[in-house]
């Protein structure tokens, strides 16, 4: 959570940094701030609330300077007010710091620094860093040595950037546990380069064309006009710069009113791209995971939130196709158990961002038990991607809306292809079946397009039920995870108390909720569970519930039983149906949120990349 950015170059730093923050605001948006450095000292601007508040402040009180650091915050320590917004400075304004992560020993350090005369201005853990750096400088260390020494004293996780007032052409960056990238432009005619730092690739655009990822323990020293020195454990290290593949268009809303709307609409293209990378001549292309999948007899999925819902479908796919025993574990639970690590176990971490702290901790725990780990990730430069033994990239492109949509459907398809890969390794996937399943996958982009094209009933339902206090989602089999995911979307962006249940479980208690005020969204596609679902719908109807069915638009029984039907196309293979069934639920949450005046891209209290526990 939180995003950090920095710039050194010929441009005026403040506008460059506010664009970078715009691209990072999905990581937190409680407050924002920046500092620039000139020969006259450090120039600080901070504002509580959304980034536009900072932008307005900068219009009223512009800052000059070609070097600066900036931050967008998701509050952990201290309320989301201007006083607690980053950058933080020491009392003498000699150093400014932006930080992503948590300094766990901040209390102890704060007391020690206060005893030495430091006066703190905020309640944040971060503020200990500038005070510490200032003290180390006063003790005689140079800028880089003070950062090196500070890192030995800080406990917890961090990526921080510091600017010293007496060296206004330089930014120092340190990483331990939180991601940070160094970007640089192509060299100008005189060999100079623009330099950037950022928590994520989109914020490097369009100024940087190349980037290097800092590793835990790295300290980077960036100086005008474009040199980057990195050290690790006190020894020089050559940073590896690679071309940035993401384009500025991919991180722009374009003609859409929100990233969420854009990302929902992108799903046919996302699925087609993933299939294109994994199917050649009608046959499955198997990414090399460096593992003997034939020997795997137990798979543990680790994931949080939406990714956890995708992994529930992964379990179904693996059990159905590869007959492997699968456990689905919420990362924050797995990491605090002492899970049994037996031979033949493979851990698969599923994460859009690849930075989720709990999932990363689960990966590290599994590796400490010598279990092989595969990462199913969207951000291939992420920490999970780099620490896993094998990587399955989702290729969904940057997902910026806080509510995950296109990454979810890509995860589900990615898991289906992975299940096919395991089944093939185990000799359980005859060629004819492989061809049939891949043909079913190939039909998905068009079916998704057709399903998304018809949203009349979704809009009607949003008009009818936007004011509902609660909503229930019911599904069976593969549609149980869809019910959970539909409920999560509605909770997180429309702030409606929504719950998903396996429909067969509903009568064991939750059915008491049913009244004519409660919308019940029942997932009932034409799959093997249809008859059972129709009975469950009858049970709700008998209690005067308001029912929205999600299923085939031409299913007469469903139409008879429901107040409204969200039509979805039928997948040629039942296992793949959840990829289609979730689509109207994503759009329903979007329309309800809009009617309730909620910001769909930046829902309250949330951040996209959850890098704290
Ligand atoms: C919900 C959502 C979150 C994430 C969760 C895990 O729309 O986006 O529930 O799915 O925070 O994030 P990743 O997949 O990045 O590990």
Coordinates of C-alpha atoms and ligand atoms in Angstrom, one line a residue:
X1 CA 0.0 0.0 0.0
X2 CA 1.1 3.6 -0.5
X3 CA 2.9 4.6 -3.6
X4 CA 6.2 6.4 -3.9
X5 CA 7.7 8.2 -6.8
X6 CA 10.7 10.4 -7.6
X7 CA 12.2 12.3 -10.5
X8 CA 15.5 13.8 -11.5
X9 CA 15.8 15.5 -14.9
X10 CA 15.4 18.6 -17.0
X11 CA 11.6 18.9 -16.5
X12 CA 9.9 20.7 -13.7
X13 CA 9.5 17.9 -11.1
X14 CA 6.1 18.7 -9.6
X15 CA 3.9 18.0 -12.7
X16 CA 5.9 14.9 -13.5
X17 CA 5.4 13.6 -10.0
X18 CA 1.7 14.4 -9.8
X19 CA 1.2 12.3 -13.0
X20 CA 3.2 9.5 -11.4
X21 CA 1.0 9.8 -8.3
X22 CA -2.1 9.7 -10.5
X23 CA -0.9 6.3 -11.7
X24 CA -0.1 5.1 -8.2
X25 CA -3.2 6.3 -6.5
X26 CA -4.8 2.8 -6.7
X27 CA -2.2 1.9 -4.0
X28 CA -3.8 4.4 -1.5
X29 CA -5.6 7.7 -1.6
X30 CA -5.9 9.0 1.9
X31 CA -3.5 11.9 1.3
X32 CA -0.7 12.9 -1.1
X33 CA 2.3 15.0 -1.0
X34 CA 5.6 15.9 -2.7
X35 CA 8.9 17.7 -2.0
X36 CA 11.2 19.3 -4.5
X37 CA 14.8 20.2 -3.9
X38 CA 16.6 23.4 -5.2
X39 CA 19.6 25.3 -4.0
X40 CA 17.2 27.2 -1.7
X41 CA 16.2 24.1 0.2
X42 CA 13.3 21.6 0.3
X43 CA 9.8 22.7 -0.8
X44 CA 7.0 20.7 0.7
X45 CA 3.4 20.5 -0.4
X46 CA 0.9 18.0 1.1
X47 CA -2.9 17.6 1.2
X48 CA -5.4 15.4 2.9
X49 CA -7.8 13.3 0.8
X50 CA -7.7 12.8 -3.0
X51 CA -4.8 13.7 -5.2
X52 CA -6.8 16.5 -6.8
X53 CA -6.5 18.3 -3.4
X54 CA -2.7 18.3 -3.8
X55 CA -3.0 19.4 -7.4
X56 CA -5.2 22.3 -6.4
X57 CA -2.7 23.3 -3.7
X58 CA 0.1 23.1 -6.2
X59 CA -1.9 25.4 -8.5
X60 CA -2.2 27.9 -5.7
X61 CA 1.3 27.4 -4.4
X62 CA 3.5 26.1 -7.2
X63 CA 6.9 24.7 -6.4
X64 CA 10.0 24.9 -8.7
X65 CA 12.8 22.3 -8.9
X66 CA 13.9 19.5 -11.2
X67 CA 14.4 16.9 -8.5
X68 CA 11.6 15.6 -6.2
X69 CA 10.0 12.8 -4.4
X70 CA 6.2 12.1 -3.9
X71 CA 3.8 9.9 -2.1
X72 CA 0.2 8.7 -2.1
X73 CA -0.9 7.3 1.2
X74 CA -3.0 4.4 2.6
X75 CA -3.0 5.2 6.3
X76 CA -1.6 2.6 8.7
X77 CA 0.0 4.6 11.5
X78 CA -1.8 7.8 12.2
X79 CA -5.1 9.3 10.8
X80 CA -5.3 10.2 7.1
X81 CA -4.7 14.0 7.7
X82 CA -2.2 16.4 6.2
X83 CA 0.1 16.2 9.3
X84 CA 0.5 12.5 8.6
X85 CA 0.9 12.8 4.9
X86 CA 4.3 12.2 3.3
X87 CA 6.9 13.4 2.6
X88 CA 8.2 13.7 6.2
X89 CA 11.0 15.9 7.2
X90 CA 13.4 16.2 10.2
X91 CA 12.9 19.3 12.4
X92 CA 15.6 21.2 10.6
X93 CA 14.2 20.5 7.1
X94 CA 17.6 19.0 6.1
X95 CA 16.1 15.7 4.7
X96 CA 12.7 14.6 3.3
X97 CA 11.5 11.0 3.1
X98 CA 8.7 9.1 1.4
X99 CA 8.1 5.6 2.5
X100 CA 6.0 2.5 1.6
X101 CA 5.8 -0.2 4.2
X102 CA 5.8 -0.4 8.0
X103 CA 8.7 0.4 10.4
X104 CA 8.0 -2.0 13.2
X105 CA 10.4 -0.6 15.7
X106 CA 9.3 3.0 15.2
X107 CA 8.2 3.3 18.8
X108 CA 11.6 2.5 20.2
X109 CA 13.4 4.6 17.6
X110 CA 11.0 7.6 18.2
X111 CA 11.8 7.5 21.9
X112 CA 15.5 7.3 21.3
X113 CA 15.4 10.2 18.8
X114 CA 13.2 12.3 21.1
X115 CA 15.7 11.7 23.9
X116 CA 18.3 13.2 21.6
X117 CA 16.1 16.3 21.0
X118 CA 14.1 15.4 17.9
X119 CA 10.6 16.9 17.8
X120 CA 8.1 14.9 15.9
X121 CA 5.4 16.5 13.9
X122 CA 3.2 13.4 13.0
X123 CA 2.0 10.1 14.4
X124 CA 3.5 8.1 11.6
X125 CA 6.1 5.3 11.8
X126 CA 7.8 6.9 8.7
X127 CA 8.8 10.1 10.5
X128 CA 11.6 8.2 12.4
X129 CA 13.5 7.8 9.1
X130 CA 14.2 11.5 8.4
X131 CA 15.0 12.1 12.0
X132 CA 17.4 9.2 12.0
X133 CA 19.0 10.2 8.7
X134 CA 19.5 13.8 10.0
X135 CA 21.1 12.5 13.2
X136 CA 23.4 10.2 11.3
X137 CA 24.4 13.1 9.0
X138 CA 25.1 15.3 12.1
X139 CA 27.2 12.4 13.4
X140 CA 29.4 12.9 10.3
X141 CA 28.2 10.3 7.8
X142 CA 27.7 11.3 4.2
X143 CA 24.3 10.9 2.6
X144 CA 24.7 7.4 1.3
X145 CA 26.4 6.1 4.5
X146 CA 23.6 7.6 6.5
X147 CA 21.0 5.6 4.5
X148 CA 23.2 2.5 4.8
X149 CA 23.4 2.9 8.5
X150 CA 19.7 3.7 8.9
X151 CA 18.8 0.5 7.2
X152 CA 20.7 -1.5 9.8
X153 CA 18.5 0.2 12.5
X154 CA 15.1 0.0 10.8
X155 CA 13.0 -3.1 11.4
X156 CA 10.0 -4.0 9.3
X157 CA 9.4 -3.5 5.6
X158 CA 10.2 -0.5 3.5
X159 CA 10.9 1.1 0.2
X160 CA 11.9 4.7 1.0
X161 CA 13.4 7.6 -0.9
X162 CA 15.3 10.5 0.6
X163 CA 16.4 13.9 -0.6
X164 CA 18.9 15.9 1.4
X165 CA 18.7 19.7 1.3
X166 CA 22.5 20.0 1.0
X167 CA 22.5 17.7 -2.1
X168 CA 19.6 18.8 -4.2
X169 CA 20.6 16.9 -7.3
X170 CA 20.4 13.5 -5.7
X171 CA 17.8 10.9 -4.5
X172 CA 18.7 7.9 -2.3
X173 CA 16.5 4.9 -2.3
X174 CA 16.5 1.8 -0.1
X175 CA 14.4 -1.4 -0.3
X176 CA 13.5 -4.1 2.1
X177 CA 10.3 -6.0 1.6
X178 CA 8.3 -3.3 -0.4
X179 CA 8.7 -3.0 -4.2
X180 CA 10.5 -0.1 -5.9
X181 CA 11.7 0.4 -9.4
X182 CA 14.3 2.7 -10.9
X183 CA 13.4 4.1 -14.4
X184 CA 15.6 5.9 -16.8
X185 CA 15.0 7.6 -20.2
X186 CA 17.0 6.9 -23.3
X187 CA 20.2 9.0 -23.2
X188 CA 19.9 12.5 -24.7
X189 CA 22.5 13.7 -27.2
X190 CA 24.8 14.8 -24.3
X191 CA 24.5 11.4 -22.6
X192 CA 22.3 12.7 -19.8
X193 CA 19.2 10.8 -18.8
X194 CA 16.0 11.5 -16.8
X195 CA 15.7 9.3 -13.8
X196 CA 12.6 8.1 -12.0
X197 CA 11.7 5.9 -9.1
X198 CA 8.3 4.4 -8.5
X199 CA 6.5 1.6 -6.7
X200 CA 5.1 0.3 -10.0
X201 CA 5.7 0.5 -13.7
X202 CA 2.8 2.7 -14.8
X203 CA 4.2 5.6 -12.7
X204 CA 7.5 5.5 -14.7
X205 CA 5.6 6.3 -17.9
X206 CA 6.1 8.1 -20.2
X207 CA 9.4 9.6 -19.1
X208 CA 11.3 6.3 -18.6
X209 CA 11.8 3.7 -21.3
X210 CA 14.0 1.3 -19.2
X211 CA 13.7 0.1 -15.7
X212 CA 15.6 -1.9 -13.1
X213 CA 14.0 -3.6 -10.1
X214 CA 15.7 -3.1 -6.7
X215 CA 16.2 -6.2 -4.6
X216 CA 15.7 -6.4 -0.9
X217 CA 18.8 -4.9 0.7
X218 CA 19.7 -2.7 -2.2
X219 CA 20.5 1.0 -1.8
X220 CA 20.3 3.1 -5.0
X221 CA 22.0 6.4 -5.4
X222 CA 20.5 8.5 -8.3
X223 CA 22.2 11.7 -9.4
X224 CA 21.7 14.3 -12.1
X225 CA 22.3 14.1 -15.0
X226 CA 21.4 10.5 -15.0
X227 CA 23.8 8.2 -13.1
X228 CA 22.5 5.3 -11.0
X229 CA 24.7 3.5 -8.5
X230 CA 23.4 0.5 -6.6
X231 CA 25.0 -1.2 -3.6
X232 CA 24.1 -4.4 -1.7
X233 CA 25.7 -5.3 1.6
X234 CA 28.1 -2.4 1.1
X235 CA 29.4 -3.8 -2.3
X236 CA 28.7 -2.2 -5.6
X237 CA 26.2 -4.0 -7.8
X238 CA 25.4 -3.3 -11.5
X239 CA 21.7 -2.6 -11.9
X240 CA 20.1 -4.5 -14.8
X241 CA 17.9 -2.2 -16.9
X242 CA 15.3 -3.7 -19.2
X243 CA 13.0 -2.1 -21.7
X244 CA 9.6 -1.2 -20.3
X245 CA 7.0 -3.1 -22.3
X246 CA 3.9 -1.3 -20.9
X247 CA 2.7 1.6 -23.0
X248 CA 1.2 4.9 -21.6
X249 CA -2.1 4.0 -23.4
X250 CA -2.5 0.9 -21.3
X251 CA -2.6 3.0 -18.1
X252 CA -5.0 5.5 -19.4
X253 CA -8.8 5.4 -19.0
X254 CA -9.2 6.4 -22.7
X255 CA -12.9 7.1 -23.5
X256 CA -14.2 5.2 -20.4
X257 CA -15.5 7.0 -17.3
X258 CA -13.5 4.7 -15.0
X259 CA -10.7 2.1 -15.1
X260 CA -13.2 -0.4 -13.8
X261 CA -15.5 0.1 -16.9
X262 CA -12.5 -0.1 -19.2
X263 CA -11.1 -3.2 -17.6
X264 CA -14.5 -5.0 -17.7
X265 CA -14.7 -4.2 -21.4
X266 CA -11.1 -5.4 -22.0
X267 CA -11.9 -9.0 -20.9
X268 CA -12.4 -10.5 -24.4
X269 CA -9.0 -9.2 -25.5
X270 CA -7.4 -10.3 -22.2
X271 CA -8.6 -13.8 -22.6
X272 CA -7.7 -13.9 -26.3
X273 CA -4.2 -12.7 -25.4
X274 CA -3.7 -15.4 -22.8
X275 CA -5.0 -18.1 -25.1
X276 CA -2.7 -16.8 -27.9
X277 CA 0.3 -17.3 -25.6
X278 CA -0.7 -20.8 -24.5
X279 CA -2.2 -22.5 -27.6
X280 CA -0.4 -23.3 -30.8
X281 CA -2.1 -25.2 -33.6
X282 CA -4.9 -26.2 -31.3
X283 CA -2.5 -27.8 -28.8
X284 CA -1.5 -26.6 -25.3
X285 CA 1.8 -24.8 -25.0
X286 CA 3.3 -25.6 -21.6
X287 CA 5.3 -23.0 -19.9
X288 CA 8.4 -24.5 -18.3
X289 CA 7.9 -24.3 -14.6
X290 CA 11.1 -26.2 -13.8
X291 CA 9.1 -28.9 -12.1
X292 CA 8.1 -32.5 -12.6
X293 CA 4.3 -32.1 -12.6
X294 CA 3.8 -35.8 -12.9
X295 CA 5.2 -36.2 -9.4
X296 CA 2.9 -33.6 -7.9
X297 CA 0.1 -35.3 -5.8
X298 CA -1.0 -32.4 -3.7
X299 CA -1.5 -28.7 -4.6
X300 CA -1.9 -25.9 -2.1
X301 CA -3.3 -22.6 -3.5
X302 CA -2.4 -19.5 -1.6
X303 CA -4.4 -16.3 -2.4
X304 CA -6.4 -13.4 -0.9
X305 CA -9.7 -11.8 -1.9
X306 CA -10.7 -12.1 -5.5
X307 CA -7.6 -14.2 -6.2
X308 CA -8.8 -16.6 -3.5
X309 CA -12.1 -16.9 -5.3
X310 CA -10.3 -17.8 -8.6
X311 CA -8.3 -20.4 -6.7
X312 CA -11.5 -22.1 -5.6
X313 CA -12.2 -22.6 -9.2
X314 CA -8.7 -23.8 -9.7
X315 CA -9.4 -26.6 -7.2
X316 CA -12.4 -27.7 -9.2
X317 CA -10.4 -27.7 -12.5
X318 CA -7.5 -29.7 -11.0
X319 CA -9.7 -32.2 -9.3
X320 CA -11.9 -32.7 -12.5
X321 CA -9.1 -32.8 -15.0
X322 CA -5.9 -34.0 -13.2
X323 CA -7.5 -35.9 -10.2
X324 CA -5.0 -34.1 -7.8
X325 CA -5.8 -33.4 -4.2
X326 CA -6.0 -29.6 -3.8
X327 CA -6.3 -27.4 -0.8
X328 CA -7.3 -23.7 -1.1
X329 CA -5.8 -21.6 1.6
X330 CA -6.2 -17.9 2.5
X331 CA -2.7 -16.6 2.6
X332 CA -3.1 -14.7 5.9
X333 CA -4.2 -18.0 7.6
X334 CA -1.6 -20.3 5.9
X335 CA 1.3 -18.1 7.0
X336 CA 0.5 -18.4 10.7
X337 CA 0.0 -22.1 10.7
X338 CA 2.7 -24.7 10.6
X339 CA 1.4 -26.4 7.4
X340 CA 2.4 -30.0 6.8
X341 CA 5.0 -30.1 4.0
X342 CA 5.0 -33.5 2.4
X343 CA 6.8 -34.8 -0.7
X344 CA 4.8 -34.2 -3.9
X345 CA 3.3 -31.0 -2.6
X346 CA 3.3 -28.0 -4.9
X347 CA 2.3 -24.5 -3.7
X348 CA 0.7 -22.2 -6.2
X349 CA 0.5 -18.5 -5.2
X350 CA -2.2 -16.6 -7.1
X351 CA -1.9 -12.8 -7.1
X352 CA -2.7 -10.1 -9.6
X353 CA -0.2 -7.6 -8.1
X354 CA 2.4 -10.2 -7.0
X355 CA 3.1 -8.0 -4.0
X356 CA 0.3 -9.0 -1.5
X357 CA 2.2 -9.2 1.8
X358 CA 0.3 -12.2 3.1
X359 CA 0.7 -14.2 -0.1
X360 CA 4.3 -13.3 -0.3
X361 CA 4.8 -14.4 3.3
X362 CA 3.1 -17.7 2.4
X363 CA 5.4 -18.2 -0.5
X364 CA 8.4 -17.6 1.7
X365 CA 7.1 -20.0 4.4
X366 CA 6.6 -22.7 1.7
X367 CA 10.0 -22.2 0.3
X368 CA 11.5 -22.4 3.8
X369 CA 9.9 -25.9 3.9
X370 CA 11.6 -26.7 0.6
X371 CA 8.2 -26.8 -1.2
X372 CA 8.3 -25.8 -4.9
X373 CA 6.3 -22.7 -5.6
X374 CA 4.6 -21.5 -8.8
X375 CA 3.3 -18.0 -9.1
X376 CA 0.2 -17.2 -11.2
X377 CA 0.7 -13.4 -11.4
X378 CA -0.3 -10.5 -13.6
X379 CA 2.7 -8.3 -12.7
X380 CA 5.7 -10.3 -13.8
X381 CA 8.2 -7.9 -12.4
X382 CA 6.6 -8.4 -8.9
X383 CA 8.3 -9.9 -5.9
X384 CA 6.2 -13.1 -6.0
X385 CA 7.0 -13.6 -9.6
X386 CA 10.7 -13.2 -8.8
X387 CA 10.7 -15.5 -5.8
X388 CA 8.6 -18.3 -7.2
X389 CA 10.3 -21.2 -8.9
X390 CA 8.0 -21.0 -11.9
X391 CA 5.7 -18.3 -13.2
X392 CA 2.5 -18.4 -15.1
X393 CA 1.9 -14.9 -16.4
X394 CA -1.7 -13.7 -16.8
X395 CA -0.9 -11.1 -19.4
X396 CA -4.0 -9.1 -18.4
X397 CA -2.2 -5.7 -18.7
X398 CA -2.1 -3.2 -15.9
X399 CA -5.2 -3.4 -13.7
X400 CA -5.8 -0.1 -12.1
X401 CA -9.4 -0.1 -10.9
X402 CA -9.2 -1.2 -7.2
X403 CA -11.9 -3.9 -7.8
X404 CA -10.3 -6.7 -9.7
X405 CA -12.2 -7.7 -12.9
X406 CA -10.1 -8.6 -15.9
X407 CA -7.4 -10.1 -13.7
X408 CA -10.0 -12.4 -12.2
X409 CA -11.3 -13.9 -15.4
X410 CA -7.7 -14.2 -16.6
X411 CA -6.8 -16.1 -13.4
X412 CA -9.7 -18.5 -13.9
X413 CA -8.7 -19.2 -17.5
X414 CA -5.0 -19.4 -16.4
X415 CA -5.9 -22.0 -13.8
X416 CA -7.9 -24.0 -16.3
X417 CA -4.9 -24.1 -18.6
X418 CA -2.7 -25.0 -15.7
X419 CA -5.0 -27.9 -14.7
X420 CA -4.8 -29.1 -18.3
X421 CA -1.0 -28.9 -18.1
X422 CA -1.0 -31.0 -14.9
X423 CA -3.5 -33.5 -16.4
X424 CA -1.3 -33.9 -19.5
X425 CA 1.8 -34.5 -17.4
X426 CA -0.1 -37.2 -15.6
X427 CA -1.2 -38.8 -18.8
X428 CA -4.9 -38.0 -18.0
X429 CA -5.6 -35.8 -21.0
X430 CA -6.1 -37.7 -24.2
X431 CA -5.4 -35.7 -27.3
X432 CA -9.1 -35.6 -28.3
X433 CA -10.0 -34.2 -24.9
X434 CA -7.2 -31.6 -25.1
X435 CA -8.5 -30.4 -28.5
X436 CA -12.1 -30.3 -27.2
X437 CA -11.2 -28.3 -24.1
X438 CA -9.0 -25.8 -26.0
X439 CA -11.8 -25.3 -28.6
X440 CA -14.1 -24.5 -25.7
X441 CA -11.5 -22.0 -24.4
X442 CA -11.1 -20.5 -27.9
X443 CA -14.9 -19.7 -27.9
X444 CA -14.7 -17.6 -24.7
X445 CA -13.6 -14.2 -26.1
X446 CA -16.7 -14.1 -28.4
X447 CA -19.0 -15.4 -25.7
X448 CA -17.7 -12.8 -23.2
X449 CA -18.2 -10.1 -25.9
X450 CA -21.8 -11.3 -26.5
X451 CA -22.6 -11.5 -22.7
X452 CA -21.2 -8.0 -22.0
X453 CA -23.2 -6.6 -25.0
X454 CA -26.5 -7.2 -23.3
X455 CA -26.7 -5.2 -20.0
X456 CA -30.4 -4.0 -20.2
X457 CA -31.5 -6.2 -17.3
X458 CA -28.4 -5.3 -15.2
X459 CA -29.2 -1.6 -15.6
X460 CA -32.8 -2.2 -14.7
X461 CA -31.8 -4.2 -11.6
X462 CA -29.4 -1.5 -10.5
X463 CA -32.2 1.1 -10.8
X464 CA -34.5 -1.2 -8.7
X465 CA -32.1 -2.3 -6.0
X466 CA -29.4 0.4 -5.7
X467 CA -30.9 1.5 -2.3
X468 CA -31.1 -2.1 -0.9
X469 CA -29.3 -2.4 2.4
X470 CA -28.1 -6.0 1.7
X471 CA -27.9 -8.4 -1.2
X472 CA -27.4 -12.2 -1.2
X473 CA -25.7 -14.2 -4.0
X474 CA -26.4 -17.9 -4.4
X475 CA -24.5 -20.4 -6.5
X476 CA -23.7 -24.1 -6.6
X477 CA -20.6 -25.9 -7.8
X478 CA -18.5 -23.6 -10.0
X479 CA -20.9 -20.8 -9.4
X480 CA -20.3 -20.8 -5.6
X481 CA -17.0 -18.9 -6.1
X482 CA -18.9 -16.6 -8.6
X483 CA -21.4 -15.9 -5.8
X484 CA -18.6 -15.0 -3.5
X485 CA -16.9 -12.8 -6.1
X486 CA -20.2 -11.1 -7.0
X487 CA -20.8 -10.3 -3.4
X488 CA -17.2 -9.0 -2.9
X489 CA -17.6 -6.6 -5.9
X490 CA -20.8 -5.2 -4.5
X491 CA -19.4 -4.8 -1.0
X492 CA -16.2 -3.1 -2.0
X493 CA -17.4 -0.6 -4.5
X494 CA -21.1 0.0 -3.6
X495 CA -20.7 -0.5 0.2
X496 CA -23.7 -2.9 0.3
X497 CA -23.6 -5.7 2.9
X498 CA -23.5 -8.6 0.4
X499 CA -22.9 -12.3 1.1
X500 CA -22.3 -15.2 -1.2
X501 CA -23.5 -18.7 -0.2
X502 CA -23.4 -22.2 -1.7
X503 CA -27.1 -22.4 -2.5
X504 CA -27.6 -25.8 -0.9
X505 CA -26.3 -24.3 2.4
X506 CA -28.7 -21.4 2.4
X507 CA -31.5 -23.2 4.1
X508 CA -29.2 -24.0 7.0
X509 CA -29.6 -20.5 8.5
X510 CA -29.1 -17.6 6.1
X511 CA -32.6 -18.1 4.5
X512 CA -33.9 -16.3 7.5
X513 CA -32.7 -13.1 5.9
X514 CA -35.1 -13.4 3.0
X515 CA -37.8 -10.8 2.8
X516 CA -39.4 -8.7 0.0
X517 CA -36.7 -6.1 0.7
X518 CA -33.8 -8.5 0.0
X519 CA -32.5 -8.9 -3.6
X520 CA -31.3 -12.5 -4.0
X521 CA -29.0 -13.0 -7.1
X522 CA -29.2 -16.7 -8.1
X523 CA -26.6 -18.1 -10.5
X524 CA -28.3 -20.7 -12.5
X525 CA -26.6 -21.3 -15.9
X526 CA -27.4 -24.3 -18.0
X527 CA -25.0 -26.6 -16.2
X528 CA -25.3 -29.8 -14.3
X529 CA -26.5 -27.9 -11.2
X530 CA -29.4 -26.1 -13.0
X531 CA -32.2 -28.3 -11.6
X532 CA -30.9 -28.0 -8.0
X533 CA -30.5 -24.3 -8.4
X534 CA -34.1 -24.0 -9.7
X535 CA -35.3 -25.7 -6.5
X536 CA -33.2 -23.3 -4.4
X537 CA -34.8 -20.4 -6.2
X538 CA -38.2 -21.8 -5.5
X539 CA -37.4 -21.8 -1.8
X540 CA -36.5 -18.1 -1.9
X541 CA -39.6 -17.3 -4.0
X542 CA -41.8 -19.2 -1.5
X543 CA -40.6 -16.6 1.1
X544 CA -41.4 -13.6 -1.0
X545 CA -37.8 -12.8 -1.9
X546 CA -36.9 -10.7 -4.8
X547 CA -34.9 -12.9 -7.3
X548 CA -32.5 -12.0 -10.0
X549 CA -31.5 -15.0 -12.0
X550 CA -28.2 -15.2 -13.9
X551 CA -28.4 -17.8 -16.7
X552 CA -29.4 -18.5 -20.2
X553 CA -31.6 -15.6 -21.5
X554 CA -33.9 -18.1 -23.2
X555 CA -34.4 -20.4 -20.2
X556 CA -38.2 -20.2 -19.7
X557 CA -38.2 -21.8 -16.2
X558 CA -35.7 -19.3 -15.0
X559 CA -37.6 -16.4 -16.5
X560 CA -40.8 -17.7 -14.8
X561 CA -39.2 -17.9 -11.4
X562 CA -37.2 -14.7 -11.3
X563 CA -38.2 -11.0 -11.2
X564 CA -35.3 -10.3 -13.7
X565 CA -32.7 -12.4 -15.5
X566 CA -29.2 -11.3 -16.3
X567 CA -28.6 -13.2 -19.6
X568 CA -25.3 -15.0 -19.9
X569 CA -24.1 -17.1 -22.8
X570 CA -23.5 -20.8 -22.2
X571 CA -19.9 -22.0 -22.3
X572 CA -19.3 -25.1 -24.4
X573 CA -17.7 -26.7 -21.3
X574 CA -19.4 -26.4 -17.9
X575 CA -16.1 -25.9 -16.0
X576 CA -15.6 -22.6 -17.9
X577 CA -19.1 -21.2 -17.3
X578 CA -18.0 -19.1 -14.3
X579 CA -15.9 -16.9 -16.6
X580 CA -19.2 -15.8 -18.2
X581 CA -21.4 -15.8 -15.2
X582 CA -19.3 -13.2 -13.3
X583 CA -19.6 -10.6 -16.1
X584 CA -23.1 -9.2 -15.3
X585 CA -22.2 -9.2 -11.6
X586 CA -19.2 -7.0 -12.2
X587 CA -21.4 -4.7 -14.2
X588 CA -24.2 -4.8 -11.6
X589 CA -21.7 -3.7 -8.9
X590 CA -20.5 -0.9 -11.2
X591 CA -24.0 0.4 -11.9
X592 CA -25.2 0.2 -8.3
X593 CA -22.0 1.9 -7.1
X594 CA -22.6 4.7 -9.6
X595 CA -26.2 5.2 -8.5
X596 CA -25.1 5.4 -4.9
X597 CA -22.5 8.1 -5.8
X598 CA -19.5 5.9 -5.0
X599 CA -16.1 6.2 -6.7
X600 CA -15.7 2.8 -8.4
X601 CA -12.0 3.1 -9.0
X602 CA -11.1 4.3 -5.5
X603 CA -13.5 2.8 -3.0
X604 CA -13.2 4.0 0.6
X605 CA -10.7 2.4 2.9
X606 CA -9.2 0.2 0.2
X607 CA -6.0 0.0 -1.7
X608 CA -5.2 -2.2 -4.6
X609 CA -1.9 -3.6 -3.6
X610 CA -2.0 -4.8 0.0
X611 CA 1.6 -4.8 0.9
X612 CA 1.0 -4.8 4.7
X613 CA -0.4 -7.6 6.8
Ligands
LIG1 C1 -11.0 -7.3 -4.9 C2 -9.6 -7.3 -4.9 C3 -8.8 -7.8 -3.8 C4 -7.6 -8.6 -4.3 C5 -6.7 -9.0 -3.1 C6 -5.5 -9.8 -3.6 O1 -11.5 -6.8 -6.0 O2 -9.0 -6.8 -5.9 O3 -9.6 -8.7 -3.0 O4 -8.0 -9.7 -5.1 O5 -6.3 -7.9 -2.4 O6 -4.7 -9.1 -4.4 P1 -3.7 -9.8 -5.3 O7 -4.4 -10.6 -6.3 O8 -2.9 -8.6 -6.0 O9 -2.8 -10.6 -4.5

